[in-house]
XYZ file of C-alpha atoms in Angstrom:
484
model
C -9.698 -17.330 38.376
C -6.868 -15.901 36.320
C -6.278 -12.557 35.101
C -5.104 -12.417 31.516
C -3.107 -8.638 30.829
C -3.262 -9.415 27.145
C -6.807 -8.650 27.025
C -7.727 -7.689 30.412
C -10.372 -10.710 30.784
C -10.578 -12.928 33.899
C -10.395 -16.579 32.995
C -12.632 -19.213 35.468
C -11.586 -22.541 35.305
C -14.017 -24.111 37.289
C -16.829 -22.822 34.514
C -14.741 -22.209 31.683
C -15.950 -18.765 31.316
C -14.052 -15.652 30.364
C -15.576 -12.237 31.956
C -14.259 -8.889 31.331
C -14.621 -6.263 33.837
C -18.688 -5.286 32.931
C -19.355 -9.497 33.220
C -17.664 -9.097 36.385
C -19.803 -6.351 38.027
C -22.645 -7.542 36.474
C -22.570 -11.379 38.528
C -20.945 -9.561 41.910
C -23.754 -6.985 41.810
C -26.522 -8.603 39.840
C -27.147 -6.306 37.232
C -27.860 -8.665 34.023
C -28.020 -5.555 31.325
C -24.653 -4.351 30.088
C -25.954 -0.452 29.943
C -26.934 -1.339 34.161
C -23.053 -2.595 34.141
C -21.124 0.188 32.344
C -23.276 2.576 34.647
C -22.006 0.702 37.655
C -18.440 0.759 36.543
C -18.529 4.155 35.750
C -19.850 5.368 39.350
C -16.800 2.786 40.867
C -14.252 4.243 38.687
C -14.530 7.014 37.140
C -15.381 10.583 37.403
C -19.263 10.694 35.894
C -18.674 14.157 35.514
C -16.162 13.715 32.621
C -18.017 11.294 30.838
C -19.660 12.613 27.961
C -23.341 11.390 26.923
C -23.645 9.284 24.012
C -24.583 10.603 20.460
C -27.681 8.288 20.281
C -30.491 9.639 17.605
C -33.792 8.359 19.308
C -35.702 7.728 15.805
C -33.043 5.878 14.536
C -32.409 3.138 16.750
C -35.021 1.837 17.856
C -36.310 -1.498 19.972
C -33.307 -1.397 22.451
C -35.800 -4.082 25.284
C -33.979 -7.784 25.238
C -35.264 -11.163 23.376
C -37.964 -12.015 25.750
C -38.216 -10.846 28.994
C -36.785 -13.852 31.372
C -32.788 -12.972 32.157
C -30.978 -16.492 32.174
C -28.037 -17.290 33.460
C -26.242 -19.991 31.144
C -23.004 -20.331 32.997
C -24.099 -24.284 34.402
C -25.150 -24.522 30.142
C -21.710 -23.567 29.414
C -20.039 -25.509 31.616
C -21.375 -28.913 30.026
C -20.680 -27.663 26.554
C -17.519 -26.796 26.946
C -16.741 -30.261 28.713
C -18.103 -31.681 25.079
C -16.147 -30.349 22.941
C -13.545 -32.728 22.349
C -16.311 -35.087 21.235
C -16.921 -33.579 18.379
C -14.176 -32.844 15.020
C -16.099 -29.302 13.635
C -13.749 -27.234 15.616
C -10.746 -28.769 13.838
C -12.674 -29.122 10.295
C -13.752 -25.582 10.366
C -10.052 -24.395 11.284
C -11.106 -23.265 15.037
C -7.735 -23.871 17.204
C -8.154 -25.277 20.566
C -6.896 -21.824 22.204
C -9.775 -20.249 20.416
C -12.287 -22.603 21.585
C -10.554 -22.380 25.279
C -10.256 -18.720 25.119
C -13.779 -17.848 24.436
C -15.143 -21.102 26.082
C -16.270 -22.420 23.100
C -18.494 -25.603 23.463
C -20.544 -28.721 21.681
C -23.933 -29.961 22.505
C -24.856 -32.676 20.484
C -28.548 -32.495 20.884
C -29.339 -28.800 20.803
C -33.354 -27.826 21.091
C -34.052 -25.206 18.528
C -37.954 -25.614 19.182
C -40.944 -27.577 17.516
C -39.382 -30.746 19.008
C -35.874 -30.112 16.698
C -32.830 -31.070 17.790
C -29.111 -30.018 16.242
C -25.475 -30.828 16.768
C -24.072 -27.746 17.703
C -21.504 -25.583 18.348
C -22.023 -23.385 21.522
C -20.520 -19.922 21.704
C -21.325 -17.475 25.027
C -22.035 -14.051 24.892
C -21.478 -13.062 28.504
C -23.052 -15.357 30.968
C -27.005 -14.470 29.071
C -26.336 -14.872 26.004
C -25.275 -17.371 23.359
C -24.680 -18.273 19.574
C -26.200 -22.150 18.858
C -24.128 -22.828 15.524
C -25.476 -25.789 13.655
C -22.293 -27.932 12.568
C -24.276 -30.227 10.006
C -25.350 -27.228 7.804
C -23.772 -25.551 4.735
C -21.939 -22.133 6.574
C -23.898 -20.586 3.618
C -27.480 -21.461 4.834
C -29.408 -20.193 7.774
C -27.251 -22.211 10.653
C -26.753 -19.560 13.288
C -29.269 -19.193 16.441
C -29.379 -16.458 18.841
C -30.414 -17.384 22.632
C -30.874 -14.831 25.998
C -29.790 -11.681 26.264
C -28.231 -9.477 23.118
C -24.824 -8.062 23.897
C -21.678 -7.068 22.021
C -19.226 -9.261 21.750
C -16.223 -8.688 22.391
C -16.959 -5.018 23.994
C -13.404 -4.538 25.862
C -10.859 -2.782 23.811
C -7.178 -1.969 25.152
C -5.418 1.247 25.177
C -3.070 0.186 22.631
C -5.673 -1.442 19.994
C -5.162 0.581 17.015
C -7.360 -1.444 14.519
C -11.110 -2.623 15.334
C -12.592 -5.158 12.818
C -16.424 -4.948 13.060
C -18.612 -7.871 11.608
C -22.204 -8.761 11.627
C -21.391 -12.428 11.802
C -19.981 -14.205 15.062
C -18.034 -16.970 13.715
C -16.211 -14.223 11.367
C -15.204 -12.462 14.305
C -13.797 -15.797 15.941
C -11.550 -16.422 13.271
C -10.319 -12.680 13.173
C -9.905 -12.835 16.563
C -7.456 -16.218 15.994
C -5.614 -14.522 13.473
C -4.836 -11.669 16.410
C -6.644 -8.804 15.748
C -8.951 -7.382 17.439
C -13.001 -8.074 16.578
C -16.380 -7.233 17.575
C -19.925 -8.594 15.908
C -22.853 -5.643 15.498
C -25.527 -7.129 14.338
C -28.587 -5.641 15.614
C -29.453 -2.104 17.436
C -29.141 -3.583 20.888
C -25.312 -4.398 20.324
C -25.380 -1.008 17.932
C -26.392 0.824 21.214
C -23.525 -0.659 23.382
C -21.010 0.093 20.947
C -22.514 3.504 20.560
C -21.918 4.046 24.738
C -18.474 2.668 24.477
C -17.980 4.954 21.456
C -18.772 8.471 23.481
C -16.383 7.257 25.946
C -13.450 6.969 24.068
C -10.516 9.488 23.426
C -8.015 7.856 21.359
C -8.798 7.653 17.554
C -8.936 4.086 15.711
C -9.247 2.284 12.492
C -12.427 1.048 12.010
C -12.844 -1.702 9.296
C -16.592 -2.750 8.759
C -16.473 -5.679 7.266
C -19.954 -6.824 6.926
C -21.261 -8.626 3.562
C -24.269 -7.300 2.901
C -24.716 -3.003 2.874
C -27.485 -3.255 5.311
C -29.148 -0.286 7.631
C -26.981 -1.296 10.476
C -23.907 -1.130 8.252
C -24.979 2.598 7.393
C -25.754 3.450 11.447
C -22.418 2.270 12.406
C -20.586 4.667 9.765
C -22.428 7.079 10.989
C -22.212 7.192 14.210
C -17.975 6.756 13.391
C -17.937 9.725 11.272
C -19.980 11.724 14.162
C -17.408 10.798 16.548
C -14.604 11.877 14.019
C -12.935 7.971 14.110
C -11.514 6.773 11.200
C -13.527 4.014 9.346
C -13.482 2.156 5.762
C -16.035 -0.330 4.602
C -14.226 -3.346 3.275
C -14.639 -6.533 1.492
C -12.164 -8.895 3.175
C -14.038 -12.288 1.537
C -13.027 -11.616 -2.036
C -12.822 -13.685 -4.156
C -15.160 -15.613 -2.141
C -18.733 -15.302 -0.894
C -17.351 -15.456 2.868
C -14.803 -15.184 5.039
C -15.576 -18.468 6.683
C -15.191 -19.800 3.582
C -11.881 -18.084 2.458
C -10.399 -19.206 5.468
C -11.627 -22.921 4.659
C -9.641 -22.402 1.372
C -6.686 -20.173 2.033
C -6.530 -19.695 5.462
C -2.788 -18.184 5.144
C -4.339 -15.262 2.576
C -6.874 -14.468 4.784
C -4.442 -14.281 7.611
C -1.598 -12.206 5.149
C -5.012 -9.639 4.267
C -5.788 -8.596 7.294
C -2.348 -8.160 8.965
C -1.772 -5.976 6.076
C -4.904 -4.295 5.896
C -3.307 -0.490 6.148
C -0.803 -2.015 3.006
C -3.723 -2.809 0.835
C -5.904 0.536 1.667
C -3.289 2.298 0.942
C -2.773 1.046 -2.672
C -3.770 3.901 -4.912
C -3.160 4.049 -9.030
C -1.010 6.598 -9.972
C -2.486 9.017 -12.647
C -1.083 9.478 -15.953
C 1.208 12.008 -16.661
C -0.345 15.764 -17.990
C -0.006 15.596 -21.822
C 3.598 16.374 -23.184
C 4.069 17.030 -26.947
C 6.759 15.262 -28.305
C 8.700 15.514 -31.798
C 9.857 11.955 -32.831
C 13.685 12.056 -34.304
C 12.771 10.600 -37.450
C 15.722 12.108 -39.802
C 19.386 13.283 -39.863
C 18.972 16.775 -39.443
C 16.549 16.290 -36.306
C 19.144 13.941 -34.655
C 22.485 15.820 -35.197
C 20.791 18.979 -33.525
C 20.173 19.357 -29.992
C 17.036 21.166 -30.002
C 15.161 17.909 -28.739
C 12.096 17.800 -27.531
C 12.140 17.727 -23.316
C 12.467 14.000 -22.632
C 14.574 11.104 -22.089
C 17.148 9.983 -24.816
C 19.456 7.094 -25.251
C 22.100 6.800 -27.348
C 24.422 3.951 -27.467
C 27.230 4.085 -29.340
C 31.442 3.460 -29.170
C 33.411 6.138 -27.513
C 35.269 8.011 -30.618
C 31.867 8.612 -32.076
C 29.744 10.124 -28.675
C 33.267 11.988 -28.939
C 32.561 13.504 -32.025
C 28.594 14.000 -32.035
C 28.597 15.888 -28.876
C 30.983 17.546 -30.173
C 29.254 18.580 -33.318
C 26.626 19.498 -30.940
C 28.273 21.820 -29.007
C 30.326 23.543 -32.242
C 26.600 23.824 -34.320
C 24.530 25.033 -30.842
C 23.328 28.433 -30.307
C 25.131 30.538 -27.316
C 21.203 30.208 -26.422
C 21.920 26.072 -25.320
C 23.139 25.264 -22.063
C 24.563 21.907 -21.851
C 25.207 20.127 -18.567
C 27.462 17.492 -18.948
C 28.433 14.630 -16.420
C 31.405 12.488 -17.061
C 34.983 11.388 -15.790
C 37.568 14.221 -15.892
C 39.843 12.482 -18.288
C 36.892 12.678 -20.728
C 36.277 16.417 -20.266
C 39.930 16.878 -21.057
C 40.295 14.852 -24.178
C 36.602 16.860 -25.571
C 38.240 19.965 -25.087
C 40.874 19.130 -26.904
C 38.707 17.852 -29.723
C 36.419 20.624 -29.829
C 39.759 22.827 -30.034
C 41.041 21.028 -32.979
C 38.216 20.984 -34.691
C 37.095 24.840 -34.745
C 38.376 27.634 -37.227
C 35.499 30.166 -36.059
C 38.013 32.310 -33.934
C 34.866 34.449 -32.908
C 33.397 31.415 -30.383
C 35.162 31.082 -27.135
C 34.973 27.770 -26.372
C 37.027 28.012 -23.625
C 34.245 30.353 -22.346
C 31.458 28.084 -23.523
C 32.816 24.937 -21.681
C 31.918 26.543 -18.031
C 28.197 25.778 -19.795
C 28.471 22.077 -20.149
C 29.565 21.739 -15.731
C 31.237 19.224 -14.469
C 30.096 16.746 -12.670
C 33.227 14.408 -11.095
C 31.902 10.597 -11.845
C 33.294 9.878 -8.277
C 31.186 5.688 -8.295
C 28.862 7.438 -5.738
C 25.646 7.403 -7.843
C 23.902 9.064 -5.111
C 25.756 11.794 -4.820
C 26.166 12.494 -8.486
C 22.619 12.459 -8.880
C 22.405 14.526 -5.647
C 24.747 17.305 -7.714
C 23.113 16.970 -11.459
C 19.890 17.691 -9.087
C 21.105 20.721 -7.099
C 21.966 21.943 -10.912
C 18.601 21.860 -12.106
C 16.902 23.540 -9.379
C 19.742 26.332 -9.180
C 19.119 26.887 -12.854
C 15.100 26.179 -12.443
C 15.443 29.382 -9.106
C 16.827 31.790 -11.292
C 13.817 30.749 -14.435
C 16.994 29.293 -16.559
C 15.173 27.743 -19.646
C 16.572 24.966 -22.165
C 18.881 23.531 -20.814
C 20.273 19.595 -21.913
C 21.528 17.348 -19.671
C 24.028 14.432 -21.151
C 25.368 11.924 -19.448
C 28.362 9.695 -20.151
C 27.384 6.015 -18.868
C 30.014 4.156 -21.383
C 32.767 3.284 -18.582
C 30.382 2.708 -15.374
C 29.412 -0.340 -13.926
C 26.095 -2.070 -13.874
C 25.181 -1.159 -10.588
C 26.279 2.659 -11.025
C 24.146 3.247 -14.136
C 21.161 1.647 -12.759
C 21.383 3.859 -9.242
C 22.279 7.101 -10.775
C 19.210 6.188 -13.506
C 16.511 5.507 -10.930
C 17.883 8.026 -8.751
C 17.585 11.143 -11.444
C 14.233 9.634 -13.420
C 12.244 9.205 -9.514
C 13.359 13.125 -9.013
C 12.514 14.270 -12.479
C 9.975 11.920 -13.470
C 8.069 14.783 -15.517
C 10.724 15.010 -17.885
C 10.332 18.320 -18.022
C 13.911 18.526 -19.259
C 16.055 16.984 -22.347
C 18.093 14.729 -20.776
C 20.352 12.209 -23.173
C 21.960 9.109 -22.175
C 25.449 7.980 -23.845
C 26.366 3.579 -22.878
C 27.805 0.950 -24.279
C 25.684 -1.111 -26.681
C 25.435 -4.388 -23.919
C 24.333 -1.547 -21.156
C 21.648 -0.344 -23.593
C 18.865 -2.268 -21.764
C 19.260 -0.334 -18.621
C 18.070 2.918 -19.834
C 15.362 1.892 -22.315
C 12.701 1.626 -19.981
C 13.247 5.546 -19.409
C 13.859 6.702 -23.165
C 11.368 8.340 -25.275
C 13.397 7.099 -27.986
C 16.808 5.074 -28.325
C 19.501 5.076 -30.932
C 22.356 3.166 -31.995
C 25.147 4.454 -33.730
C 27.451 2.468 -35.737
C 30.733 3.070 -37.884
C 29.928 2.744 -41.226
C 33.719 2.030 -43.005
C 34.240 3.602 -46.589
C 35.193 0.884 -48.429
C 37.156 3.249 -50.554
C 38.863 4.925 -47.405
C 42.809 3.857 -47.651
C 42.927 4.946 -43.738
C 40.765 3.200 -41.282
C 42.376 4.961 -38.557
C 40.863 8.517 -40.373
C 38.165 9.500 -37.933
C 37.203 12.090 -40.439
C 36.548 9.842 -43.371
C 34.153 7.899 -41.817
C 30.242 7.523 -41.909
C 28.095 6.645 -39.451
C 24.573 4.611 -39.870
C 21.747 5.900 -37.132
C 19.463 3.827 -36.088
C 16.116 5.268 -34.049
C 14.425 2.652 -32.328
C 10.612 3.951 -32.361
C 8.194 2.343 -29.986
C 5.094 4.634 -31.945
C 6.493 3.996 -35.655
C 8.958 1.033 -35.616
C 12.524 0.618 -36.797
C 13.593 3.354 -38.679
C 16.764 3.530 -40.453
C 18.749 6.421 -41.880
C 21.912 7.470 -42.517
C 24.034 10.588 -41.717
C 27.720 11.815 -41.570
C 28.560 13.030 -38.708
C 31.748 15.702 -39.697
């Protein structure tokens, strides 16, 4: 024999069985009934002290004697089958790999007695040395083509330490291909193999994922999530057929999907839809007066315009705000000098500060780490957000950054503040506009409009500017505004 540490199963090539430890104790000491075996291997190895008694409810499972009452040994019945079954081509039709069919002694019997003097070509699967599945290979997997012969057990019973997922069927030849694609599979079917799982259940400490995959919701179905929740084990009842009416038959069809779904079982359970936002009210820009004053609503803006003219309007912003607005602003320093400079040229109201208002806007250094700037602009909002600071408007200058920078710093600041619970206002370059529309409530473009009767193209002040609001709710809307 050979002893298999994947698994913990003893392999006989001279019979072609595989026993795990209960099989074991139950040829050396004759004792053909698993609960007789576990009993046995309990007194030899354990402590029966520390074992705790299973949570069986009497009036719930119920007829726990064995098919008949003869106790067969079908290891010589085995033996023959599994000699067969290279004369037959159902393992390799039905996707069964020859280490499957050597690792659980699969086997072929080409005239199979199922009674009233019927015979079938079949596929022979053991249960433990009394028990075996008679699969008829000549049938649709959709009709009635699987026999049960000897003594009910569970398949599959033995479950290592480090098993962290259990996949629980009510159908054998489901559980053989789960077991092929290398996870770990057991068939309850009935209340005798209900019972053993049960025992086994009581006994064990570490918690597991249970994933009941059987395809109809029958009473068995129900016992076995109970009996999980009572023993506080993790369980979900899934459907791992869709779109088809089996798994057998999946795995006929897309064998590589069925494989992908179950090694990423924990992926797909943990899918959930993220709920809509709570309801915000927001005030679409629809006119001059409601764009050239920063009193948006909280959101995200884009504007994309040329340089001279984001110059100017945030400048007009700033000069026609209340001492009420705080402005955060995040740019290069070269571009905080040459505003300051415009907003001191342009003021004659000697009463406003502005050298005292410009502490307002912050500074932000655009250093090309995206991560860290959005790290900063971050730390800004909750400072302001600790001490209850209200209203304030973040802008940010995204004309001279590269590609990659705008779309880091972007997804960086919208995952963080993704409730827009602020008014935050983008400034790019026309080409760069694309990047940011997928967070604005609204986007604008802003264009020089040249007076044709202007002798001075070069006169920032005698120009106009045309607005346009890009409206996902209303449209294109066009108007027109100077911006002095």
């Amino acid at each position: 024999m050979h002893f298999n540490p994947k698994d913990n199963t003893i392999h006989c090539y001279g019979c072609g069985c595989t026993y795990d430890i209960f099989s074991l104790i139950g040829i050396d000491f004759n004792l053909p009934h698993f609960q007789d075996q576990l009993d046995k291997a309990c007194e030899l190895f354990l402590d029966t002290r520390k074992i705790n008694n299973p949570k069986i409810t009497p009036n719930e499972i119920t007829n726990m004697s064995d098919r008949g009452t003869k106790i067969v040994d079908y290891t010589s019945f085995f033996r023959i089958c599994a000699k067969q079954a290279q004369a037959t081509d159902y393992f390799h039709e039905a996707g069964i790999t020859d280490e499957t069919v050597s690792r659980f002694n699969l086997g072929y019997d080409p005239e199979f007695s199922i009674g009233n003097n019927q015979q079938i070509k079949a596929m022979i699967i053991p249960n433990g040395p009394y028990g075996f599945w008679a699969v008829n290979t000549e049938t649709d997997p959709d009709d009635d083509c699987l026999f049960y012969y000897g003594k009910d057990a569970l398949f599959c019973p033995h479950i290592n330490d480090n098993i962290d997922d259990v996949f629980i069927t009510d159908n054998i030849i489901d559980t053989l291909y789960m077991c092929q694609s290398g996870v770990c599979s057991m068939v309850i079917s009935n209340e005798i193999q209900l019972n053993e799982f049960v025992y086994l259940l009581s006994q064990q400490v570490k918690k597991r994922n249970y994933y009941i995959t059987a395809e109809s919701d029958n009473r068995i179905t129900g016992l076995i999530i109970r009996e999980l929740i009572n023993y506080e084990q993790p369980n979900h009842l899934i459907d791992l057929a869709y779109p088809t009416k089996s798994v057998s038959e999946l795995i006929m069809a897309c064998p590589d999907k069925f494989t992908d779904r179950i090694r990423n079982i924990k992926k797909l359970l943990g899918i959930t839809p993220r709920k809509l936002l709570a309801r915000k009210t927001y005030d679409l820009i629809s006119d001059e007066t409601s764009f050239c004053e920063i009193y948006y609503s909280k959101g995200v803006y884009g504007i994309s315009t040329d340089v001279l003219t984001k110059r100017k309007l945030l400048s007009n912003w700033i000069i026609d705000s209340s001492e009420d607005t705080d402005f955060i602003y995040h740019t290069c320093i070269s571009e905080w000098n040459i505003l300051s400079v415009e907003l001191d040229a342009r003021t004659t109201d000697i009463s406003k500060s502005y050298y005292s208002l410009l502490p307002k806007i912050g500074l932000s250094e655009n250093t090309g780490n995206p991560d860290a700037d959005a790290g900063n602009l971050l730390t800004v909002f909750a400072s302001k957000k600790i001490r209850r600071q209200e209203g304030s408007v973040l802008v940010i200058n995204l004309q001279n950054c590269s590609v990659e920078y705008i779309k880091k710093l972007v997804n960086r600041l919208m995952t963080e503040l993704r409730n827009y619970n602020h008014s935050i206002i983008f400034f790019c370059q026309e080409d760069n506009r694309s990047l940011i529309e997928e967070f604005c409530w609204q986007t604008f473009t802003v264009k020089p409009d040249i007076d044709p009767d202007s002798n001075d193209d070069d006169d920032f002040s005698s120009h106009d500017y045309r607005v346009v609001a890009n409206n996902a709710v209303s449209g294109k809307i066009h108007f027109y505004t100077t911006l002095e």
